[in-house]
mmCIF file of C-alpha atoms (C1' of nucleotides) in Angstrom:
data_model
loop_
_atom_site.group_PDB
_atom_site.id
_atom_site.type_symbol
_atom_site.label_atom_id
_atom_site.label_comp_id
_atom_site.label_asym_id
_atom_site.label_seq_id
_atom_site.Cartn_x
_atom_site.Cartn_y
_atom_site.Cartn_z
ATOM 1 C CA MET A 1 0.000 0.000 0.000
ATOM 2 C CA ALA A 2 1.260 3.462 -0.817
ATOM 3 C CA ASP A 3 2.498 5.416 2.133
ATOM 4 C CA THR A 4 -0.245 7.999 1.805
ATOM 5 C CA ALA A 5 -2.954 5.341 1.483
ATOM 6 C CA ARG A 6 -1.705 3.693 4.674
ATOM 7 C CA LEU A 7 -1.971 6.996 6.514
ATOM 8 C CA ASP A 8 -5.437 7.561 5.042
ATOM 9 C CA ALA A 9 -6.589 4.165 6.244
ATOM 10 C CA THR A 10 -5.048 4.510 9.688
ATOM 11 C CA PHE A 11 -6.364 8.001 10.388
ATOM 12 C CA HIS A 12 -9.769 6.977 9.070
ATOM 13 C CA ALA A 13 -9.800 3.912 11.302
ATOM 14 C CA LEU A 14 -8.959 6.098 14.300
ATOM 15 C CA SER A 15 -11.696 8.630 13.534
ATOM 16 C CA ASP A 16 -14.440 6.487 15.072
ATOM 17 C CA PRO A 17 -14.911 6.250 18.848
ATOM 18 C CA THR A 18 -16.036 2.619 18.729
ATOM 19 C CA ARG A 19 -12.870 1.653 16.906
ATOM 20 C CA ARG A 20 -10.678 3.663 19.269
ATOM 21 C CA ALA A 21 -12.395 1.947 22.198
ATOM 22 C CA ILE A 22 -11.695 -1.427 20.621
ATOM 23 C CA LEU A 23 -8.013 -0.571 20.263
ATOM 24 C CA ALA A 24 -7.883 0.698 23.825
ATOM 25 C CA ARG A 25 -9.384 -2.512 25.089
ATOM 26 C CA LEU A 26 -6.954 -4.641 23.117
ATOM 27 C CA ALA A 27 -4.124 -2.580 24.539
ATOM 28 C CA ARG A 28 -5.325 -3.198 28.080
ATOM 29 C CA GLU A 29 -6.428 -6.803 27.846
ATOM 30 C CA GLY A 30 -4.528 -8.350 24.976
ATOM 31 C CA ASP A 31 -6.320 -10.541 22.447
ATOM 32 C CA VAL A 32 -10.098 -10.527 22.740
ATOM 33 C CA THR A 33 -12.833 -12.354 20.839
ATOM 34 C CA VAL A 34 -15.436 -10.578 18.726
ATOM 35 C CA MET A 35 -18.278 -11.409 21.114
ATOM 36 C CA ASP A 36 -16.358 -10.056 24.078
ATOM 37 C CA LEU A 37 -15.467 -6.943 22.141
ATOM 38 C CA ALA A 38 -19.077 -6.375 21.118
ATOM 39 C CA GLU A 39 -20.528 -6.856 24.583
ATOM 40 C CA PRO A 40 -20.047 -3.335 26.023
ATOM 41 C CA PHE A 41 -21.473 -1.647 22.919
ATOM 42 C CA ALA A 42 -25.114 -0.996 22.091
ATOM 43 C CA MET A 43 -24.483 -2.408 18.677
ATOM 44 C CA SER A 44 -24.987 -5.663 16.807
ATOM 45 C CA GLN A 45 -22.251 -8.229 16.293
ATOM 46 C CA PRO A 46 -22.043 -7.632 12.528
ATOM 47 C CA ALA A 47 -21.481 -3.939 13.214
ATOM 48 C CA ILE A 48 -18.452 -4.824 15.321
ATOM 49 C CA SER A 49 -17.222 -7.234 12.662
ATOM 50 C CA LYS A 50 -17.367 -4.366 10.190
ATOM 51 C CA HIS A 51 -15.380 -2.104 12.476
ATOM 52 C CA LEU A 52 -12.825 -4.864 12.832
ATOM 53 C CA LYS A 53 -12.565 -5.086 9.076
ATOM 54 C CA VAL A 54 -11.781 -1.379 8.911
ATOM 55 C CA LEU A 55 -9.122 -1.801 11.587
ATOM 56 C CA GLU A 56 -7.723 -4.822 9.791
ATOM 57 C CA LYS A 57 -7.536 -2.996 6.468
ATOM 58 C CA ALA A 58 -5.486 -0.314 8.209
ATOM 59 C CA GLY A 59 -3.221 -3.039 9.606
ATOM 60 C CA LEU A 60 -4.160 -2.048 13.149
ATOM 61 C CA VAL A 61 -5.358 -5.509 14.109
ATOM 62 C CA SER A 62 -4.809 -9.055 12.929
ATOM 63 C CA ARG A 63 -6.940 -12.119 13.516
ATOM 64 C CA GLY A 64 -6.097 -15.475 15.037
ATOM 65 C CA ARG A 65 -7.996 -18.733 15.137
ATOM 66 C CA ASP A 66 -9.084 -20.642 18.233
ATOM 67 C CA ALA A 67 -11.813 -23.150 17.426
ATOM 68 C CA GLN A 68 -14.757 -21.075 16.221
ATOM 69 C CA LYS A 69 -13.302 -17.944 17.760
ATOM 70 C CA ARG A 70 -11.247 -15.430 15.792
ATOM 71 C CA PRO A 71 -9.341 -13.553 18.500
ATOM 72 C CA VAL A 72 -8.439 -9.997 17.621
ATOM 73 C CA HIS A 73 -4.820 -8.950 18.061
ATOM 74 C CA LEU A 74 -3.493 -5.410 18.195
ATOM 75 C CA GLU A 75 -0.818 -4.444 15.672
ATOM 76 C CA ALA A 76 0.914 -1.265 16.746
ATOM 77 C CA GLN A 77 3.022 -0.406 13.747
ATOM 78 C CA PRO A 78 0.517 1.779 11.912
ATOM 79 C CA LEU A 79 0.103 3.727 15.127
ATOM 80 C CA ALA A 80 3.822 4.255 15.214
ATOM 81 C CA GLU A 81 3.631 5.520 11.658
ATOM 82 C CA VAL A 82 0.919 8.072 12.269
ATOM 83 C CA THR A 83 2.601 9.161 15.482
ATOM 84 C CA GLY A 84 5.700 9.591 13.410
ATOM 85 C CA TRP A 85 3.817 11.685 10.895
ATOM 86 C CA LEU A 86 2.526 13.940 13.652
ATOM 87 C CA ILE A 87 5.823 14.288 15.448
ATOM 88 C CA GLU A 88 7.627 14.947 12.190
ATOM 89 C CA TYR A 89 5.850 18.280 11.896
ATOM 90 C CA ARG A 90 6.441 19.149 15.470
ATOM 91 C CA LYS A 91 9.628 21.004 14.642
ATOM 92 C CA TYR A 92 7.489 23.527 12.785
ATOM 93 C CA TRP A 93 4.675 23.709 15.302
ATOM 94 C CA GLN A 94 6.955 23.699 18.278
ATOM 95 C CA ALA A 95 5.766 26.943 19.820
ATOM 96 C CA GLN A 96 2.209 25.705 20.149
ATOM 97 C CA PHE A 97 3.129 22.370 21.623
ATOM 98 C CA GLU A 98 3.360 22.891 25.339
ATOM 99 C CA ARG A 99 0.767 20.213 25.989
ATOM 100 C CA LEU A 100 2.661 17.696 23.915
ATOM 101 C CA ASP A 101 5.795 18.665 25.754
ATOM 102 C CA ASP A 102 4.069 17.773 28.980
ATOM 103 C CA LEU A 103 3.051 14.411 27.609
ATOM 104 C CA LEU A 104 6.508 13.646 26.358
ATOM 105 C CA GLU A 105 8.009 14.624 29.668
ATOM 106 C CA GLU A 106 5.579 12.398 31.513
ATOM 107 C CA LEU A 107 6.554 9.603 29.160
ATOM 108 C CA GLN A 108 10.231 10.128 29.862
ATOM 109 C CA GLN A 109 9.482 9.998 33.579
ATOM 110 C CA LEU A 110 7.584 6.745 33.195
ATOM 111 C CA GLU A 111 10.463 5.220 31.322
ATOM 112 C CA LYS A 112 12.983 6.328 33.881
ATOM 113 C CA LEU A 113 10.876 4.883 36.666
ATOM 114 C CA ALA A 114 10.339 1.655 34.797
ATOM 115 C CA GLY A 115 14.047 1.268 34.183
ATOM 116 C CA LYS A 116 15.710 0.848 30.786
ATOM 117 C CA ASN A 117 13.845 -2.188 29.471
ATOM 118 C CA MET B 1 -17.025 19.890 21.978
ATOM 119 C CA ALA B 2 -16.805 16.590 23.813
ATOM 120 C CA ASP B 3 -13.346 15.138 24.031
ATOM 121 C CA THR B 4 -14.253 12.148 21.917
ATOM 122 C CA ALA B 5 -15.933 14.301 19.272
ATOM 123 C CA ARG B 6 -12.812 16.446 19.027
ATOM 124 C CA LEU B 7 -10.715 13.340 18.429
ATOM 125 C CA ASP B 8 -13.232 12.107 15.860
ATOM 126 C CA ALA B 9 -13.066 15.394 13.998
ATOM 127 C CA THR B 10 -9.288 15.646 14.132
ATOM 128 C CA PHE B 11 -8.600 12.094 13.012
ATOM 129 C CA HIS B 12 -11.184 12.432 10.299
ATOM 130 C CA ALA B 13 -9.623 15.672 9.092
ATOM 131 C CA LEU B 14 -6.241 13.957 8.948
ATOM 132 C CA SER B 15 -7.558 10.977 6.981
ATOM 133 C CA ASP B 16 -7.478 12.829 3.660
ATOM 134 C CA PRO B 17 -4.205 13.358 1.766
ATOM 135 C CA THR B 18 -5.260 16.749 0.401
ATOM 136 C CA ARG B 19 -5.919 17.998 3.913
ATOM 137 C CA ARG B 20 -2.642 16.597 5.219
ATOM 138 C CA ALA B 21 -0.849 18.309 2.347
ATOM 139 C CA ILE B 22 -2.555 21.579 3.247
ATOM 140 C CA LEU B 23 -1.415 21.255 6.850
ATOM 141 C CA ALA B 24 2.089 20.377 5.752
ATOM 142 C CA ARG B 25 2.230 23.432 3.555
ATOM 143 C CA LEU B 26 0.971 25.689 6.330
ATOM 144 C CA ALA B 27 3.610 24.230 8.618
ATOM 145 C CA ARG B 28 6.345 24.998 6.107
ATOM 146 C CA GLU B 29 5.200 28.357 4.792
ATOM 147 C CA GLY B 30 3.017 29.895 7.473
ATOM 148 C CA ASP B 31 -0.279 31.539 6.554
ATOM 149 C CA VAL B 32 -1.386 30.980 2.956
ATOM 150 C CA THR B 33 -4.405 32.188 0.974
ATOM 151 C CA VAL B 34 -7.016 29.819 -0.410
ATOM 152 C CA MET B 35 -5.993 30.451 -4.023
ATOM 153 C CA ASP B 36 -2.355 29.710 -3.249
ATOM 154 C CA LEU B 37 -3.347 26.577 -1.378
ATOM 155 C CA ALA B 38 -5.527 25.381 -4.251
ATOM 156 C CA GLU B 39 -2.942 25.977 -6.957
ATOM 157 C CA PRO B 40 -0.924 22.723 -6.693
ATOM 158 C CA PHE B 41 -4.052 20.524 -6.653
ATOM 159 C CA ALA B 42 -6.043 19.259 -9.627
ATOM 160 C CA MET B 43 -9.170 20.402 -7.883
ATOM 161 C CA SER B 44 -11.550 23.353 -7.966
ATOM 162 C CA GLN B 45 -11.398 26.241 -5.524
ATOM 163 C CA PRO B 46 -14.683 25.312 -3.822
ATOM 164 C CA ALA B 47 -13.308 21.828 -3.193
ATOM 165 C CA ILE B 48 -10.395 23.353 -1.312
ATOM 166 C CA SER B 49 -12.742 25.638 0.595
ATOM 167 C CA LYS B 50 -14.653 22.546 1.695
ATOM 168 C CA HIS B 51 -11.485 20.862 2.883
ATOM 169 C CA LEU B 52 -10.639 24.002 4.808
ATOM 170 C CA LYS B 53 -14.028 23.876 6.459
ATOM 171 C CA VAL B 54 -13.334 20.345 7.614
ATOM 172 C CA LEU B 55 -9.976 21.431 9.005
ATOM 173 C CA GLU B 56 -11.581 24.432 10.657
ATOM 174 C CA LYS B 57 -14.289 22.318 12.282
ATOM 175 C CA ALA B 58 -11.545 20.185 13.792
ATOM 176 C CA GLY B 59 -9.854 23.360 15.055
ATOM 177 C CA LEU B 60 -6.802 22.596 12.951
ATOM 178 C CA VAL B 61 -6.865 25.909 11.123
ATOM 179 C CA SER B 62 -8.278 29.366 11.697
ATOM 180 C CA ARG B 63 -8.962 32.104 9.181
ATOM 181 C CA GLY B 64 -7.747 35.682 9.043
ATOM 182 C CA ARG B 65 -8.821 38.604 6.912
ATOM 183 C CA ASP B 66 -6.641 40.640 4.571
ATOM 184 C CA ALA B 67 -8.723 42.627 2.089
ATOM 185 C CA GLN B 68 -10.585 40.026 0.018
ATOM 186 C CA LYS B 69 -8.192 37.309 1.127
ATOM 187 C CA ARG B 70 -8.900 34.933 4.002
ATOM 188 C CA PRO B 71 -5.448 33.652 4.948
ATOM 189 C CA VAL B 72 -5.402 30.202 6.494
ATOM 190 C CA HIS B 73 -3.549 29.766 9.759
ATOM 191 C CA LEU B 74 -2.404 26.502 11.308
ATOM 192 C CA GLU B 75 -3.618 25.713 14.828
ATOM 193 C CA ALA B 76 -1.529 22.959 16.334
ATOM 194 C CA GLN B 77 -3.371 22.154 19.515
ATOM 195 C CA PRO B 78 -5.653 19.431 18.131
ATOM 196 C CA LEU B 79 -2.551 17.784 16.718
ATOM 197 C CA ALA B 80 -1.035 17.829 20.167
ATOM 198 C CA GLU B 81 -4.174 16.194 21.484
ATOM 199 C CA VAL B 82 -4.200 13.338 19.008
ATOM 200 C CA THR B 83 -0.478 12.865 19.438
ATOM 201 C CA GLY B 84 -1.188 12.664 23.134
ATOM 202 C CA TRP B 85 -3.860 10.056 22.554
ATOM 203 C CA LEU B 86 -1.444 7.956 20.530
ATOM 204 C CA ILE B 87 1.465 8.303 22.918
ATOM 205 C CA GLU B 88 -0.751 7.461 25.858
ATOM 206 C CA TYR B 89 -1.085 3.911 24.577
ATOM 207 C CA ARG B 90 2.571 3.581 23.951
ATOM 208 C CA LYS B 91 3.211 2.037 27.354
ATOM 209 C CA TYR B 92 1.149 -0.927 26.241
ATOM 210 C CA TRP B 93 2.483 -1.181 22.747
ATOM 211 C CA GLN B 94 6.042 -0.474 23.689
ATOM 212 C CA ALA B 95 7.562 -3.673 22.340
ATOM 213 C CA GLN B 96 6.323 -2.985 18.840
ATOM 214 C CA PHE B 97 7.459 0.582 18.817
ATOM 215 C CA GLU B 98 11.056 0.560 17.691
ATOM 216 C CA ARG B 99 10.273 2.920 14.839
ATOM 217 C CA LEU B 100 8.611 5.401 17.166
ATOM 218 C CA ASP B 101 11.571 5.094 19.494
ATOM 219 C CA ASP B 102 13.813 6.152 16.636
ATOM 220 C CA LEU B 103 11.640 9.146 15.929
ATOM 221 C CA LEU B 104 11.549 10.179 19.543
ATOM 222 C CA GLU B 105 15.287 9.837 19.817
ATOM 223 C CA GLU B 106 15.765 11.938 16.718
ATOM 224 C CA LEU B 107 13.485 14.502 18.254
ATOM 225 C CA GLN B 108 15.487 14.600 21.463
ATOM 226 C CA GLN B 109 18.628 15.107 19.408
ATOM 227 C CA LEU B 110 17.080 17.990 17.519
ATOM 228 C CA GLU B 111 16.090 19.648 20.739
ATOM 229 C CA LYS B 112 19.507 19.224 22.258
ATOM 230 C CA LEU B 113 21.148 20.696 19.165
ATOM 231 C CA ALA B 114 18.700 23.577 19.039
ATOM 232 C CA GLY B 115 19.328 24.422 22.689
ATOM 233 C CA LYS B 116 16.681 24.664 25.368
ATOM 234 C CA ASN B 117 14.275 27.180 23.827
ATOM 235 C "C1'" DA C 1 -26.080 -36.762 12.499
ATOM 236 C "C1'" DG C 2 -27.868 -32.677 14.843
ATOM 237 C "C1'" DT C 3 -27.584 -28.699 17.743
ATOM 238 C "C1'" DA C 4 -25.173 -24.841 19.608
ATOM 239 C "C1'" DT C 5 -21.569 -21.256 19.349
ATOM 240 C "C1'" DA C 6 -18.757 -17.756 17.065
ATOM 241 C "C1'" DT C 7 -18.248 -15.165 13.333
ATOM 242 C "C1'" DA C 8 -18.795 -13.635 8.432
ATOM 243 C "C1'" DT C 9 -21.488 -12.235 4.462
ATOM 244 C "C1'" DA C 10 -25.351 -10.234 2.007
ATOM 245 C "C1'" DA C 11 -28.747 -7.021 1.112
ATOM 246 C "C1'" DC C 12 -30.659 -3.003 2.518
ATOM 247 C "C1'" DT C 13 -31.148 2.033 4.413
ATOM 248 C "C1'" DG C 14 -30.004 6.686 5.671
ATOM 249 C "C1'" DA C 15 -26.548 9.909 6.359
ATOM 250 C "C1'" DA C 16 -22.142 11.821 5.309
ATOM 251 C "C1'" DT C 17 -18.235 12.648 1.878
ATOM 252 C "C1'" DA C 18 -15.849 14.486 -1.888
ATOM 253 C "C1'" DG C 19 -16.222 16.283 -5.828
ATOM 254 C "C1'" DT C 20 -18.567 19.178 -9.562
ATOM 255 C "C1'" DT C 21 -20.631 23.701 -11.709
ATOM 256 C "C1'" DT C 22 -23.073 27.822 -10.991
ATOM 257 C "C1'" DT C 23 -24.070 31.771 -8.463
ATOM 258 C "C1'" DG C 24 -23.541 35.106 -4.730
ATOM 259 C "C1'" DT C 25 -20.841 38.193 -1.704
ATOM 260 C "C1'" DA C 26 -17.170 41.094 -0.029
ATOM 261 C "C1'" DC C 27 -13.630 43.909 -0.827
ATOM 262 C "C1'" DT C 28 -10.255 46.764 -4.023
ATOM 263 C "C1'" DG C 29 -8.712 49.943 -7.184
ATOM 264 C "C1'" DG C 30 -9.252 52.741 -11.327
ATOM 265 C "C1'" DC D 1 -19.694 53.310 -9.866
ATOM 266 C "C1'" DC D 2 -17.780 49.381 -12.133
ATOM 267 C "C1'" DA D 3 -14.792 45.733 -13.199
ATOM 268 C "C1'" DG D 4 -11.943 42.400 -11.145
ATOM 269 C "C1'" DT D 5 -10.285 39.411 -7.431
ATOM 270 C "C1'" DA D 6 -10.834 36.117 -3.611
ATOM 271 C "C1'" DC D 7 -13.712 33.411 -1.580
ATOM 272 C "C1'" DA D 8 -18.232 31.185 0.096
ATOM 273 C "C1'" DA D 9 -22.663 29.049 -0.604
ATOM 274 C "C1'" DA D 10 -26.037 26.396 -3.106
ATOM 275 C "C1'" DA D 11 -27.531 22.635 -5.602
ATOM 276 C "C1'" DC D 12 -26.472 18.489 -7.541
ATOM 277 C "C1'" DT D 13 -24.191 13.623 -8.057
ATOM 278 C "C1'" DA D 14 -21.709 9.505 -7.016
ATOM 279 C "C1'" DT D 15 -19.447 7.050 -3.505
ATOM 280 C "C1'" DT D 16 -18.598 5.575 1.042
ATOM 281 C "C1'" DC D 17 -20.132 4.804 5.810
ATOM 282 C "C1'" DA D 18 -22.333 2.981 9.779
ATOM 283 C "C1'" DG D 19 -25.804 0.696 11.123
ATOM 284 C "C1'" DT D 20 -29.656 -2.840 10.633
ATOM 285 C "C1'" DT D 21 -31.739 -7.812 9.992
ATOM 286 C "C1'" DA D 22 -31.443 -12.182 8.006
ATOM 287 C "C1'" DT D 23 -28.654 -15.870 6.407
ATOM 288 C "C1'" DA D 24 -24.529 -18.644 5.717
ATOM 289 C "C1'" DT D 25 -20.241 -20.836 7.280
ATOM 290 C "C1'" DA D 26 -17.091 -23.057 10.380
ATOM 291 C "C1'" DT D 27 -16.023 -25.441 14.391
ATOM 292 C "C1'" DA D 28 -17.305 -27.989 18.655
ATOM 293 C "C1'" DC D 29 -20.160 -30.911 21.539
ATOM 294 C "C1'" DT D 30 -23.138 -34.842 22.446
#
DNA sequence: AGTATATATAACTGAATAGTTTTGTACTGG
DNA sequence: CCAGTACAAAACTATTCAGTTATATATACT
């Protein structure tokens, strides 16, 4: 996929709150089945399957196989790419980025506390 | 605007290559008029105006006034917010994030070289 | 074999998107 | 005041989106 098309797909996938919630859950809990993912939402199972397809097309998740289950697995690389895209421009936007500075600093702190791992 | 709606709008705005190109240009060149923005694209002026409206709704740009021109100005804060959203999850995704690590390291370097400003 | 479970696919609907062309509006400068 | 410039708004079209319900497929269980 062309670089720009990958960014299109990733940003589009992230533009929906249901899909962001799915990613967040996968980040917290690891692989989750479709039924389990659907449960907290006021939405049918096929709707969730469709969201998963969008996420999969963006490369944000992959699917496993466990009997009749198809566990959903988070793939972080596209997120790294879009984060990269955003940070790339930071040199130009620098002045307006105090809030990001705070976040980055917090991140550095966390890493220091966690030890170089 | 609700936090989630702001993220929706920002990610959606970023999901189109024309809009990303507009932002990139504003980052490089500062404020630009609509005509100047439209020039490199094989697209009508109203199409660009629509894209600008999307960007404006997401708070990513604001508009000035200079005679009959309405110069477009980059507003970086929503970008900081989405970057924050992405980085937030980094603790969980860490292992898969070598590429982001590189970018962050490069960023640190740039800041060191530029001096604490 | 027959039923239950987990998920996918199909067919449909309504709303939103991205583009077009045409027209309107606001300001400028002779 | 009038022509030109810069832009916005309206009206239209085709495509995509997000959801639905109903049905099909795949695997497991008895």
